[in-house]
PDB file of C-alpha atoms in Angstrom:
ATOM      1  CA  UNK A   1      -8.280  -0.428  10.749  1.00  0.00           C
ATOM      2  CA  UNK A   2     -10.205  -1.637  13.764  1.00  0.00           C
ATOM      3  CA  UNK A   3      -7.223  -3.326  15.382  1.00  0.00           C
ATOM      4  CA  UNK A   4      -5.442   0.230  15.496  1.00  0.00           C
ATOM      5  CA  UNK A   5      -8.488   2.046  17.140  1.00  0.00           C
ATOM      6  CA  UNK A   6      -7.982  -0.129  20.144  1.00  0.00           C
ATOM      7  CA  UNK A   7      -5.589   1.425  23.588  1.00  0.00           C
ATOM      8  CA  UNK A   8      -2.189   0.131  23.064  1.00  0.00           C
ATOM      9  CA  UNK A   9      -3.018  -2.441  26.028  1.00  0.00           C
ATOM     10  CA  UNK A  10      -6.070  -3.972  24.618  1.00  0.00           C
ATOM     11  CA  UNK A  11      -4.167  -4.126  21.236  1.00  0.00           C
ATOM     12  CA  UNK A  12      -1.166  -6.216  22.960  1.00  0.00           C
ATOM     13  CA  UNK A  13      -3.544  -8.672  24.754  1.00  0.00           C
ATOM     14  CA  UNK A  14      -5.318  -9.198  20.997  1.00  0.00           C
ATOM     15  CA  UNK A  15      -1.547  -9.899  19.670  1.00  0.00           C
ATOM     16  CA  UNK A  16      -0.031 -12.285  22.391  1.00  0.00           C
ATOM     17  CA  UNK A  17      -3.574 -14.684  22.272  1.00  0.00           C
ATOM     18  CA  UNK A  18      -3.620 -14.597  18.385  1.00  0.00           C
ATOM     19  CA  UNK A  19       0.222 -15.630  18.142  1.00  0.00           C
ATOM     20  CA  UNK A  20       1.011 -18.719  18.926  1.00  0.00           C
ATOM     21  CA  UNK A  21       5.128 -18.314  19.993  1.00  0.00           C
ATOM     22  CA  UNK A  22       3.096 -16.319  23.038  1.00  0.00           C
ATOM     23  CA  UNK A  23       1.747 -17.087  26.237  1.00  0.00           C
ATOM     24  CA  UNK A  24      -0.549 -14.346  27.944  1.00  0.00           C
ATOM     25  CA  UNK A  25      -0.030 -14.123  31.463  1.00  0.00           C
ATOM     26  CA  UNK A  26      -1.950 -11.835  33.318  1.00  0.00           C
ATOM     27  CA  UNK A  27      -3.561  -7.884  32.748  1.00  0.00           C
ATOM     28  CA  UNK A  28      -3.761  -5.524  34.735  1.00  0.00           C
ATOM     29  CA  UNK A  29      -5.780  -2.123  34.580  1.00  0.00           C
ATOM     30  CA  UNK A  30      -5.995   0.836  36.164  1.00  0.00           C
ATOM     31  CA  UNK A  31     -10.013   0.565  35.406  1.00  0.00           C
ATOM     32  CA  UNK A  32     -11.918  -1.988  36.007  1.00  0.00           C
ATOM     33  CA  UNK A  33     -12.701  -2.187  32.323  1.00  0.00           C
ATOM     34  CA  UNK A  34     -11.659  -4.847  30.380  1.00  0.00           C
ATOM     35  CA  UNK A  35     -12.305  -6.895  27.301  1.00  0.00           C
ATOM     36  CA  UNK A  36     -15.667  -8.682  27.991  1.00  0.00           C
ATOM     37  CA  UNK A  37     -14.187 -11.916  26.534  1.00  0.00           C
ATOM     38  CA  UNK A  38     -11.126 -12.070  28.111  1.00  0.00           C
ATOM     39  CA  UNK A  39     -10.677 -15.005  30.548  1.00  0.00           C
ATOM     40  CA  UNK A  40     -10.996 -14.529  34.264  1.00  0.00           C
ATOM     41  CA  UNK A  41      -7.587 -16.629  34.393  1.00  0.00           C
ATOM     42  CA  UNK A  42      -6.043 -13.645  33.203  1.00  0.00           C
ATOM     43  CA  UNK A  43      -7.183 -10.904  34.994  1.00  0.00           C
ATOM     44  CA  UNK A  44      -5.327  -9.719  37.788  1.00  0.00           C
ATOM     45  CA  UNK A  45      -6.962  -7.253  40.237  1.00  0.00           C
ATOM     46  CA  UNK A  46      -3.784  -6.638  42.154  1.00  0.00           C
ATOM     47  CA  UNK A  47      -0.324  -5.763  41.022  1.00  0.00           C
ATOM     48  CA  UNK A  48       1.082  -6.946  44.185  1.00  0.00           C
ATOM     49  CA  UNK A  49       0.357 -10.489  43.514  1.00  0.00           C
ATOM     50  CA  UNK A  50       1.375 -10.715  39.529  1.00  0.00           C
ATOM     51  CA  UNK A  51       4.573 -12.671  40.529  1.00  0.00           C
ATOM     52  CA  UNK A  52       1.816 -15.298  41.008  1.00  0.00           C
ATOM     53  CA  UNK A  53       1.262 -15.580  37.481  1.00  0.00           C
ATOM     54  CA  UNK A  54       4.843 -16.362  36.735  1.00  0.00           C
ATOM     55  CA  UNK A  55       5.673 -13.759  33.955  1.00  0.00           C
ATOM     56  CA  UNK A  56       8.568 -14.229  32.482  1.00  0.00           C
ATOM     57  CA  UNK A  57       8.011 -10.455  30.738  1.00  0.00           C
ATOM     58  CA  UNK A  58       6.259  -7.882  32.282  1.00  0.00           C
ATOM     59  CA  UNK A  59       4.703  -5.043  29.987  1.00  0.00           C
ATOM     60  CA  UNK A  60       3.394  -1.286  31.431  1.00  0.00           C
ATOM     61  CA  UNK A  61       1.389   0.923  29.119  1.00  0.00           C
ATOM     62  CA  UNK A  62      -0.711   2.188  31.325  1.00  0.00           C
ATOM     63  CA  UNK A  63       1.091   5.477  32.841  1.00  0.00           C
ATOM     64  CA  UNK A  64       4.769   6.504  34.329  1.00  0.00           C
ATOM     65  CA  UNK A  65       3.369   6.143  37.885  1.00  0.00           C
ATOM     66  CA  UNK A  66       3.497   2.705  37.794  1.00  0.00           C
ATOM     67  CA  UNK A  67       7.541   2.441  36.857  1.00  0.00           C
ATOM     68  CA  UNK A  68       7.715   4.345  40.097  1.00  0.00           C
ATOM     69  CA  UNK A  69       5.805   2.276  42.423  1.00  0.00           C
ATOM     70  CA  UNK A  70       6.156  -1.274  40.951  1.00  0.00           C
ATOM     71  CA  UNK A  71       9.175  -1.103  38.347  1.00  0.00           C
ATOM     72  CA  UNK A  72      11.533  -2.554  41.150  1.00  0.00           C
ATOM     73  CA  UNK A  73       8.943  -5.168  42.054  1.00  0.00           C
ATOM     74  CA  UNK A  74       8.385  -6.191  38.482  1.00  0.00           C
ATOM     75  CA  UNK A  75      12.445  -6.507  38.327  1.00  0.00           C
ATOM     76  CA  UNK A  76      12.944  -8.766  40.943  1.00  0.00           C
ATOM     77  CA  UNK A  77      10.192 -11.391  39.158  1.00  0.00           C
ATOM     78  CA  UNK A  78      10.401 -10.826  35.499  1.00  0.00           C
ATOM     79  CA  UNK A  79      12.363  -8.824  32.775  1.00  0.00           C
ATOM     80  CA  UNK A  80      10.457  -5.869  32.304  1.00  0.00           C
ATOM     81  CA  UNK A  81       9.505  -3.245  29.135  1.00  0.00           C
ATOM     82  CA  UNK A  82       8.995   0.626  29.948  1.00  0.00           C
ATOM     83  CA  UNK A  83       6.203   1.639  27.936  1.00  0.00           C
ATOM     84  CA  UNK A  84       5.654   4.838  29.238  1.00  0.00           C
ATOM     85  CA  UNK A  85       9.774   5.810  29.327  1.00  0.00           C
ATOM     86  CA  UNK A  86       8.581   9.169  30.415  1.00  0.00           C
ATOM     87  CA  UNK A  87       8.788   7.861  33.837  1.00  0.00           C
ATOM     88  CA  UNK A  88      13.014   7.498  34.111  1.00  0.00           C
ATOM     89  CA  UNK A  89      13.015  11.473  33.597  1.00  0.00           C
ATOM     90  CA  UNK A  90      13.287  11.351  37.101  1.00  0.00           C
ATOM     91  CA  UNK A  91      16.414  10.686  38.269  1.00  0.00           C
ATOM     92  CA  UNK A  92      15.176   8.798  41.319  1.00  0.00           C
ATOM     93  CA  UNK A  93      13.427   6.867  39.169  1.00  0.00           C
ATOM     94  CA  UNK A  94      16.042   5.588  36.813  1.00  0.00           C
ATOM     95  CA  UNK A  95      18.724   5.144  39.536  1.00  0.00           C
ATOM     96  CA  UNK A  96      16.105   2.576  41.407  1.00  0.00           C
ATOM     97  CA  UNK A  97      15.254   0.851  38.229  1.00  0.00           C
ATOM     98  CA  UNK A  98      18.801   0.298  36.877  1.00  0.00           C
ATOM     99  CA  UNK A  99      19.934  -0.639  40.393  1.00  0.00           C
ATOM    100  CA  UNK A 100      16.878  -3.304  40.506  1.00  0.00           C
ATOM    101  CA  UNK A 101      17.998  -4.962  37.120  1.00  0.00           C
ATOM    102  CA  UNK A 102      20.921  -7.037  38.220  1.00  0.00           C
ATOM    103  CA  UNK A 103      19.091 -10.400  37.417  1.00  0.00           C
ATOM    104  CA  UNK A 104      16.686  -9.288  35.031  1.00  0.00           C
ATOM    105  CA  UNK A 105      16.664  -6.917  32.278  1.00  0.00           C
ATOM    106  CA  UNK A 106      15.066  -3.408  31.791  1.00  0.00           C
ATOM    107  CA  UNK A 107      13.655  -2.692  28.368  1.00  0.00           C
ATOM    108  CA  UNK A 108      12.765   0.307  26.715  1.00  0.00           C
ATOM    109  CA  UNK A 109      11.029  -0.019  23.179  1.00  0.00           C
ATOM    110  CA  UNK A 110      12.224   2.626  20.514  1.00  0.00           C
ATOM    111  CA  UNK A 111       8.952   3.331  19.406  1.00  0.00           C
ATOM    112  CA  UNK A 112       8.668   5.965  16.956  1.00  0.00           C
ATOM    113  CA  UNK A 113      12.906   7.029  17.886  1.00  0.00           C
ATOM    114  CA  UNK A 114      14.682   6.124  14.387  1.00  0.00           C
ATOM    115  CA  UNK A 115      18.152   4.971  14.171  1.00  0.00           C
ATOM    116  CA  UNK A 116      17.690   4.053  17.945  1.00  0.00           C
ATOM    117  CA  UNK A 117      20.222   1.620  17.851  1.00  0.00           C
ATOM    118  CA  UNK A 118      23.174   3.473  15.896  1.00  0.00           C
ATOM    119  CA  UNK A 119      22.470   6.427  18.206  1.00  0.00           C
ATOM    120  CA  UNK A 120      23.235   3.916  21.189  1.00  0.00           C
ATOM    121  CA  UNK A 121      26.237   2.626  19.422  1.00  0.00           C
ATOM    122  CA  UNK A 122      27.168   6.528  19.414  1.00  0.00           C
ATOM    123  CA  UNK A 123      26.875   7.068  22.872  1.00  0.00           C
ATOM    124  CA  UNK A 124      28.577   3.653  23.947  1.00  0.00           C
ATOM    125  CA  UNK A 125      31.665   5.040  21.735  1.00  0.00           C
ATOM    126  CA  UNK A 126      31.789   8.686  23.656  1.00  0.00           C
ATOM    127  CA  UNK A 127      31.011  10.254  20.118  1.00  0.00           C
ATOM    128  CA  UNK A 128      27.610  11.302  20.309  1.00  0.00           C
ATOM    129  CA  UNK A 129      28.146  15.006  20.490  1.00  0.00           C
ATOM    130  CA  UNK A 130      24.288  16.160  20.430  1.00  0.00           C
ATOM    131  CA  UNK A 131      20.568  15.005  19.213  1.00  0.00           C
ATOM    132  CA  UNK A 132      17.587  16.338  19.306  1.00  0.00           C
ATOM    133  CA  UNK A 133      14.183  15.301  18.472  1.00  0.00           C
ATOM    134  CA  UNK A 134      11.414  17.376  17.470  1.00  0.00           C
ATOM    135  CA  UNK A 135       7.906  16.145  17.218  1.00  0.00           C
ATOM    136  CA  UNK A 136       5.006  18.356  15.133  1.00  0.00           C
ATOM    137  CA  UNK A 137       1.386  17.231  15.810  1.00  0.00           C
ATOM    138  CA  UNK A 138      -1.919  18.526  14.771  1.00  0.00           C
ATOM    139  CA  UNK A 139      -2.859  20.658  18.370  1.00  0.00           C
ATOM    140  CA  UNK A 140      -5.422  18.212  19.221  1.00  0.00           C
ATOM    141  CA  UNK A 141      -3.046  15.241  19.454  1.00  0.00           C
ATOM    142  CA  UNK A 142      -1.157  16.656  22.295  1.00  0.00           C
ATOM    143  CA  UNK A 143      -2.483  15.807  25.852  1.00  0.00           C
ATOM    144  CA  UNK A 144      -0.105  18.603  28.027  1.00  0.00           C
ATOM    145  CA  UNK A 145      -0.187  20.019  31.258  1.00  0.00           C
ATOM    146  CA  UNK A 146       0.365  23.752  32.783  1.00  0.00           C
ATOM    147  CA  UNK A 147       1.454  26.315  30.799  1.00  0.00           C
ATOM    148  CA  UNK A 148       1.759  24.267  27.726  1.00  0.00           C
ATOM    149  CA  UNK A 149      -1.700  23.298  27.750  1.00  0.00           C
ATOM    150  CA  UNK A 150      -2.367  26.579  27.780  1.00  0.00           C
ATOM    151  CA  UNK A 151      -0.013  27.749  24.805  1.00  0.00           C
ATOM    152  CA  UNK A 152      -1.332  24.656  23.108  1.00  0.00           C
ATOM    153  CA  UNK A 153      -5.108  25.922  23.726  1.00  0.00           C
ATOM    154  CA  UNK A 154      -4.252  29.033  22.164  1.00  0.00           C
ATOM    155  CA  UNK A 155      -2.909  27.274  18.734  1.00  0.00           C
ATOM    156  CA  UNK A 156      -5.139  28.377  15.781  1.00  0.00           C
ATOM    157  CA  UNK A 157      -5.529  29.549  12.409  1.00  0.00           C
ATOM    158  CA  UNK A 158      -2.814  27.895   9.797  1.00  0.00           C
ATOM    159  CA  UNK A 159       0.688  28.995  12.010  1.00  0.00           C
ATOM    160  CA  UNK A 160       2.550  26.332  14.065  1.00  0.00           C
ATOM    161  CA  UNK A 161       3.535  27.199  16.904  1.00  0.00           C
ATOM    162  CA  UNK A 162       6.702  25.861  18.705  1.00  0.00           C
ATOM    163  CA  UNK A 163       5.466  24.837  22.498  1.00  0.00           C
ATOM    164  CA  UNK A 164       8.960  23.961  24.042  1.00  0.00           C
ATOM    165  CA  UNK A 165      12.466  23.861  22.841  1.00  0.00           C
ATOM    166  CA  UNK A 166      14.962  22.347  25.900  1.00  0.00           C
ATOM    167  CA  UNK A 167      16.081  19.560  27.080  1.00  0.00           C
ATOM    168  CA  UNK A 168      13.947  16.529  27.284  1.00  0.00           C
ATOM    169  CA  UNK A 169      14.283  16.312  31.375  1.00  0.00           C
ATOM    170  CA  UNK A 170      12.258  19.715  31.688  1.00  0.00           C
ATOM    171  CA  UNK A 171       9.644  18.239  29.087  1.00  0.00           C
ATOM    172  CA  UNK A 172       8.532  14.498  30.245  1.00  0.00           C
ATOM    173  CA  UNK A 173       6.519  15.954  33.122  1.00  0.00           C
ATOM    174  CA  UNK A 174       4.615  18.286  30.947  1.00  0.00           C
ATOM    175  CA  UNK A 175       3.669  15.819  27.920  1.00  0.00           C
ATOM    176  CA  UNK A 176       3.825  12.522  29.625  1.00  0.00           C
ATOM    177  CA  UNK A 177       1.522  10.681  27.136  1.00  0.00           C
ATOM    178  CA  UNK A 178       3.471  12.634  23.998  1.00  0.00           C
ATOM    179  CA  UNK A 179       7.423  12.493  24.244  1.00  0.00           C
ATOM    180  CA  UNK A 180       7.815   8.628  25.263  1.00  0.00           C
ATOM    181  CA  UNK A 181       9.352   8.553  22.097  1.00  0.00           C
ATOM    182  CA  UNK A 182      12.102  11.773  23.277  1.00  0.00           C
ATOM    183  CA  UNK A 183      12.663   9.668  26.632  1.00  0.00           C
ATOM    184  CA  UNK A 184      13.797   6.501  24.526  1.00  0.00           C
ATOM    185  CA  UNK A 185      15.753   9.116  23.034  1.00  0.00           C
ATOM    186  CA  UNK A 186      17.667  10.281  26.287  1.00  0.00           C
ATOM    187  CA  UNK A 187      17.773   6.272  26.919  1.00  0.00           C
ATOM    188  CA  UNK A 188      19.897   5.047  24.232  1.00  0.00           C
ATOM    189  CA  UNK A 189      21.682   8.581  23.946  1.00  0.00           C
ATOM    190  CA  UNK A 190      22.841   7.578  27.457  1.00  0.00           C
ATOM    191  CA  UNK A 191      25.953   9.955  27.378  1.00  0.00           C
ATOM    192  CA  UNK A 192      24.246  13.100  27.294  1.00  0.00           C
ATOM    193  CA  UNK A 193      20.766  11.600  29.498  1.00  0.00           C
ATOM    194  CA  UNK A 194      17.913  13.549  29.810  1.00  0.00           C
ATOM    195  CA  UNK A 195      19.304  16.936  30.410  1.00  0.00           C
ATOM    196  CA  UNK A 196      21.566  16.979  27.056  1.00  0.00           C
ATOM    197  CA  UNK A 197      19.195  15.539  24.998  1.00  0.00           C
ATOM    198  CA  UNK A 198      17.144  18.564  22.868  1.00  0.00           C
ATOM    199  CA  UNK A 199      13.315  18.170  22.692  1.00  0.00           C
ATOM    200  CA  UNK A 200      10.997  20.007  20.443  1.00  0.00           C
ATOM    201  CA  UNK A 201       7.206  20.292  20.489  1.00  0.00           C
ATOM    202  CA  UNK A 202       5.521  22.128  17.770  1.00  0.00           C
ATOM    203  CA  UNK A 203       1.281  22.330  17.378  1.00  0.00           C
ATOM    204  CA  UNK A 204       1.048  22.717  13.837  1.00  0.00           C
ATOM    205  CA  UNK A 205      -3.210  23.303  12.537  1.00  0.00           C
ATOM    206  CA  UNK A 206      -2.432  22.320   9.409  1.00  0.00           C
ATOM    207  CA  UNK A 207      -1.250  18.921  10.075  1.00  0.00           C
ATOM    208  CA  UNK A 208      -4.120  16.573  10.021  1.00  0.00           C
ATOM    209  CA  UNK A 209      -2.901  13.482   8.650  1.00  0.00           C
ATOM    210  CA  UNK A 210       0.392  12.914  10.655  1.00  0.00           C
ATOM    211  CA  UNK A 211       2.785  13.353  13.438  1.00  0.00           C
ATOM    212  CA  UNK A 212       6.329  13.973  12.067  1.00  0.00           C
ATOM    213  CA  UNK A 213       9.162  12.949  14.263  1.00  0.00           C
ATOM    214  CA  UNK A 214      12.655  14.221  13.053  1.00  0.00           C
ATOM    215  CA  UNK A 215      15.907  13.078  14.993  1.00  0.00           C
ATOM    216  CA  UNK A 216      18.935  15.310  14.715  1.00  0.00           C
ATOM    217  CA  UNK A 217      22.361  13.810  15.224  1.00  0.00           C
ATOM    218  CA  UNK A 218      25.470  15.210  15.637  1.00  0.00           C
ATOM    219  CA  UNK A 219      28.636  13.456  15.863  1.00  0.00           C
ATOM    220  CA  UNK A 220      32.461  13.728  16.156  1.00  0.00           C
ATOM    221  CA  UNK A 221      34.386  16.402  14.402  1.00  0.00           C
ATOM    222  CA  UNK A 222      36.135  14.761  10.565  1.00  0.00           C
ATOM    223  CA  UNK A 223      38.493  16.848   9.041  1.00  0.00           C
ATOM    224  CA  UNK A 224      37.231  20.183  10.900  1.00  0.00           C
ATOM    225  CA  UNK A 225      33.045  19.029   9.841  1.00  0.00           C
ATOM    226  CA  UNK A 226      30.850  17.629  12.464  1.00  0.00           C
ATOM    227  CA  UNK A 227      29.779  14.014  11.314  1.00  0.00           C
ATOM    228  CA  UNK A 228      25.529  14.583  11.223  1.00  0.00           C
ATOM    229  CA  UNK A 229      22.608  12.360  10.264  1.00  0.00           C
ATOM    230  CA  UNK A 230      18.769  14.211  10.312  1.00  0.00           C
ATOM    231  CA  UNK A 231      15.781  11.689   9.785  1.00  0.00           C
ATOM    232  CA  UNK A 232      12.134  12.664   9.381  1.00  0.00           C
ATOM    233  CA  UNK A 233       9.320   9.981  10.072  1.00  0.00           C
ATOM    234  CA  UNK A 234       5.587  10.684   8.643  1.00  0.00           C
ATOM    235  CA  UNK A 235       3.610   8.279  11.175  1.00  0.00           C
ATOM    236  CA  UNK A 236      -0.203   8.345   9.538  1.00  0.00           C
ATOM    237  CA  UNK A 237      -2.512   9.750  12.294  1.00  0.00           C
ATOM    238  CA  UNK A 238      -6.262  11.380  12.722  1.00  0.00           C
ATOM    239  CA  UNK A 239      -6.379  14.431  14.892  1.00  0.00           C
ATOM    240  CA  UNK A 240      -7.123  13.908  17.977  1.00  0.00           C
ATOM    241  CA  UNK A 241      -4.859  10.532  18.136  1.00  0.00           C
ATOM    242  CA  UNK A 242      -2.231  10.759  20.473  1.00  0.00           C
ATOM    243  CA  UNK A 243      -0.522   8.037  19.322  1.00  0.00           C
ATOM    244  CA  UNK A 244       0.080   7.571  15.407  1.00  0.00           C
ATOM    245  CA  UNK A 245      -0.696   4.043  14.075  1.00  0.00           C
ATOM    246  CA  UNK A 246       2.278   2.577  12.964  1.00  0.00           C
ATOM    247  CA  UNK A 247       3.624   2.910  16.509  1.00  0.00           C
ATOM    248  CA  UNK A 248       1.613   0.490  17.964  1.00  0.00           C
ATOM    249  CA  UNK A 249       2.781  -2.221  15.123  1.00  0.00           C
ATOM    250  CA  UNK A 250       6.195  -0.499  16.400  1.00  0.00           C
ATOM    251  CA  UNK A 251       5.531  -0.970  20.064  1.00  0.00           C
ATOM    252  CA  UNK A 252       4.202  -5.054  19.236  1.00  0.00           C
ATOM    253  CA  UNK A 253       7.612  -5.546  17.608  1.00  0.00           C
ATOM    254  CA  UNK A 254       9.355  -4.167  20.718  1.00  0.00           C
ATOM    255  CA  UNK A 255       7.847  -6.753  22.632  1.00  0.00           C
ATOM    256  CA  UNK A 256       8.844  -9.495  20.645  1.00  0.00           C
ATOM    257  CA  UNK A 257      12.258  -7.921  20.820  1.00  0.00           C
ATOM    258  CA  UNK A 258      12.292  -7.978  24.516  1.00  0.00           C
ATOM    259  CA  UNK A 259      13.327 -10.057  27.517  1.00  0.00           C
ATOM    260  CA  UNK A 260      16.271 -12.884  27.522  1.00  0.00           C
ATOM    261  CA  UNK A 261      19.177 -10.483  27.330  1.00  0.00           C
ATOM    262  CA  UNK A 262      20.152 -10.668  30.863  1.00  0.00           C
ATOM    263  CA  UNK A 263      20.400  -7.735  33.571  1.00  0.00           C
ATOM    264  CA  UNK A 264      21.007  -4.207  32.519  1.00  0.00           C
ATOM    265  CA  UNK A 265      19.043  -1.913  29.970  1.00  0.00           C
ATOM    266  CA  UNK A 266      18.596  -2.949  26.736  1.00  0.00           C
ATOM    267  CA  UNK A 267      16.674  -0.971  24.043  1.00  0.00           C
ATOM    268  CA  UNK A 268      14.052  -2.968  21.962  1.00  0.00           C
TER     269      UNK A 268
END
């Protein structure tokens, strides 16, 4: 599919012009490449002057640096969606973007978390007692830093290997473009954040057609047993894609989802 081989930001600017309940407002890019046919209307060269474009929805999936440096910005014209969630692992971070969403909303799209919304539900009650999520990629899908790079360089033969096992907060800064998905995690499980929430990475060589995501939920005590719920997701992917396919069908329907709800964070 030719539409999937595109960046997730070249796929969303194809999606808003071909649908007609959209309006495009401006791009941004951290290159200066862009599509060849898209409009110079569009194209804004400076971040600093998008509010002149009158967004009412700004979208980042470009990297968590720019949550830091513009997020509050974006807030104070538009509602915004977090594409890159790995950015509110830090805790400066979040505070100043939940603090900056008192007229307009924060979004942050599920993604490839399932059950995103009961888990929320969970935390909102005080019962969400623990979840992790564990995601198993071919070694070439994962784009790491430090000593997981390393471990993950070492990764051969037909044995997984398990790169991390901890909370997500010690994770996000070493697999920024992987574990978006764990972040929306630590999002909607908002009780236990991004230091209770569990995150597992695990290079398997064998596994050459997927990424598997399984989410591990553990709830309230019932007559002595612990209330649980374990999901698996098969997301089709080549090696070498850091991003399975289906998310970025995911990711289009987050965006549809988002903006209109008012100030606050609101998962998508």
């Amino acid at each position: 599919d030719k539409t999937q081989s595109l960046l997730p930001g070249k796929y969303l600017t194809k999606a808003v012009l071909e649908r007609p309940d959209l309006d495009l407002a401006f791009v941004w890019n951290r290159t200066t490449i862009l599509e060849p046919d898209l409009e110079d209307k569009y194209i804004c060269h400076n971040l600093e002057d998008c509010g002149h474009y009158s967004p009412d929805l700004i979208v980042e999936v470009a990297h968590p640096v720019i949550s830091e440096q513009y997020g509050p910005m974006f807030l104070g014209l538009a509602d915004y969606m977090v594409g890159s969630p790995t950015a509110l692992a830090s805790q400066a971070v979040e505070d100043s973007l939940r603090a900056s969403a008192t007229t307009h909303g924060l979004y942050i799209p599920a993604g490839a978390f399932w059950g995103a919304e009961d888990i929320l539900k969970m935390a909102d009650r005080g019962t969400l007692k623990a979840l992790k999520v564990t995601m198993t990629k071919h070694p070439s899908c994962f784009k790491l830093e430090e000593d997981l790079k390393a471990k993950n360089a070492q990764v051969c033969g037909n044995e997984a290997v398990t790169l991390y096992d901890g909370s997500v907060r010690g994770l996000c800064s070493l697999a920024p473009n992987n574990v978006n998905t764990m972040a929306a995690a630590a999002m909607a499980a908002h009780n236990l954040g991004f230091d209770g929430v569990q995150g597992c990475l695990i290079s398997d060589p064998k596994l050459t057609d997927w990424h598997i995501v399984e989410v591990e939920v553990t709830g309230p005590k019932i007559a002595g047993k612990n209330f649980s719920v374990k999901t698996s997701r098969n997301n089709p992917a080549d090696p070498g894609a850091v991003t399975g396919t289906a998310t970025y069908s995911s990711f289009l329907s987050s965006m549809v989802r988002a903006g209109g709800h008012g100030p606050g964070v609101h998962l998508c």
